[in-house]
Amino acid sequence: MKQASPSHNLIKKILVSRNPCMVALKRMLVIAIGILGLLSLAISTQSLLPHNSIRKDFVQEYLLAKAVLTGIDPYTPLPELADRLIGPLPNLIFQHPSPHPPPVILLSLPLGWLTYQQAAIVWFAFELSCILVSVYLLLQWSGMRANLMLVLICTLFALAWSPFRQELTVGQLMTLNLALLIGSWQMLRAGKEIRGGILLGCAIAFKLIAWPLVILLVLRKKWRAIGATGAVLVSANGLIALFIGLQTVADYYVKVGPLVSTLYRSYCGNFSLWSIGWRVFAGTGTPVLTAVNAPPLVEAPNLACYSAVILPVILLTVGVFLAMRTSTFDASFGIMTCVTLLIAPITWSHYLILALIPMTIVLRRLFALELPRKETNLAILLGLIFCIPQTFLNDVMLMFADRNLVDAGGPTVPFAVTIISLIPAAAILGLMFLLRRVDQIPFCTVGGESSPSDNLSSPVQ
């Protein structure tokens, strides 16, 4: 029998040891992470101050609602809407129409009756409640007793992770999407297809990036869930069409959405696989933000639009292949969540909070398998990579900037340096293949009986 490595034994000893010193050390670590979460929350609340709140992404949702209530086209460019409804936006902020789909208006419409400052506070509280719900559902699925104290502690742990802090700071839609996707996953694995489909439909209606999960439903032949998802999408868009008109809804999907995507497709903060082709053949940068720029590796702009499609198509194909060869629905859902993150046209750093779903699945499986050495070490490595803030990656890239070459869009760095900004994408790929790996490891058997942990990951058909 192969002996476990010293590092592997050390990891297991730290996690399960009841030695008083080790227990005290673990408690201190928990307290430190909790304090970090509180500090992160405090930093996020600074975004609610009047001079900061106008810079939040949430201004897009508010202006959509306010425009509908006042009879203005909600997809008028945001600076023009702001001038007419709440006052001018800061320079170089949102120089385009809102990128969010029409069903978002249904969600934000009640906030249009409030002042912007009031609405921003309400949305912040709503996002916190979404995080609490997500943590509760994940703890419940993990088999832990999800009492209020544990939920609050784990929520602080989540807030200590920079994507959650960024999400709360900008006031985006990802915490809501996280709660909806977790709810959909839990309903689907329990055989409640219609409820699961409704929740997935809501997630796609508010943020289109979750559409690859529909492919999983098709391959798993969950027809009722597919029907429920489709019904929600049609109903949501049909309902908002009564307020803004069918032509405005159609124009968003045909014109506005693609237009906004083109503005950020090669931005260094966008680590979607779609961005790679544009970076390689057209260069890194965006006309609407001051950020790191880089020349193309090969000057061939005409090839960019074609090459940009190749990697997302390959990943989608590989993701579907892996998802259909997993032993559990949990693993297949986690894999397709990773695919969702990487083949979205734009993937910001705060989108990483959706990775909490596959992360939780991997952790539960690792503990059920009694922490296999290679997979546990890889999980630790990926965890450390995920903990690197986007701001740190930006600072590292700026260290290589040519001080003599600064254009209106920001500092310029060599093409190779911008690969640093793709580190989160590499971590998501690693997480996807780790999830596939741990799903394939059989549980240890003793005396012909399965490990009790085997029940933790029983397949759900």
Coordinates of N, CA and C in Angstrom, one line a residue, residues 161 359 362-363 375-389 427 430-431 434:
W161 N -13.9 36.8 1.0 CA -13.4 36.6 -0.4 C -13.7 37.8 -1.3
M359 N -17.0 24.7 -6.0 CA -16.1 24.6 -4.9 C -16.7 23.8 -3.7
V362 N -16.8 20.1 -4.6 CA -15.4 19.5 -4.5 C -15.1 19.2 -3.0
L363 N -15.3 20.2 -2.2 CA -14.9 20.1 -0.8 C -15.7 19.0 -0.1
E375 N -5.5 15.2 -5.0 CA -6.7 16.1 -5.2 C -6.8 17.1 -4.2
T376 N -6.5 16.8 -2.9 CA -6.5 17.8 -1.8 C -5.5 18.9 -2.1
N377 N -4.3 18.5 -2.4 CA -3.2 19.5 -2.7 C -3.6 20.4 -3.9
L378 N -4.2 19.8 -4.9 CA -4.7 20.6 -6.0 C -5.8 21.6 -5.6
A379 N -6.7 21.1 -4.7 CA -7.8 22.0 -4.3 C -7.2 23.1 -3.4
I380 N -6.2 22.9 -2.6 CA -5.5 24.0 -1.9 C -4.9 25.0 -2.8
L381 N -4.2 24.5 -3.8 CA -3.5 25.4 -4.8 C -4.5 26.3 -5.5
L382 N -5.6 25.7 -5.9 CA -6.7 26.4 -6.6 C -7.3 27.4 -5.7
G383 N -7.5 27.0 -4.4 CA -8.1 27.9 -3.4 C -7.2 29.2 -3.2
L384 N -5.9 29.0 -3.2 CA -5.0 30.1 -3.0 C -5.0 31.0 -4.3
I385 N -5.2 30.4 -5.4 CA -5.2 31.2 -6.7 C -6.5 32.0 -6.7
F386 N -7.6 31.4 -6.3 CA -8.9 32.1 -6.2 C -8.9 33.3 -5.2
C387 N -8.0 33.2 -4.3 CA -7.9 34.2 -3.2 C -7.1 35.5 -3.7
I388 N -6.5 35.4 -4.9 CA -5.8 36.5 -5.4 C -6.7 37.6 -5.9
P389 N -6.7 38.8 -5.3 CA -7.7 39.8 -5.7 C -7.3 40.3 -7.1
A427 N -7.8 29.1 -13.2 CA -8.3 28.5 -11.9 C -9.6 27.9 -12.1
G430 N -9.1 24.6 -13.9 CA -8.6 23.6 -13.0 C -9.7 23.1 -12.0
L431 N -10.5 24.0 -11.6 CA -11.7 23.6 -10.7 C -12.6 22.6 -11.5
L434 N -10.8 19.3 -11.7 CA -10.7 18.7 -10.4 C -12.1 18.1 -10.0

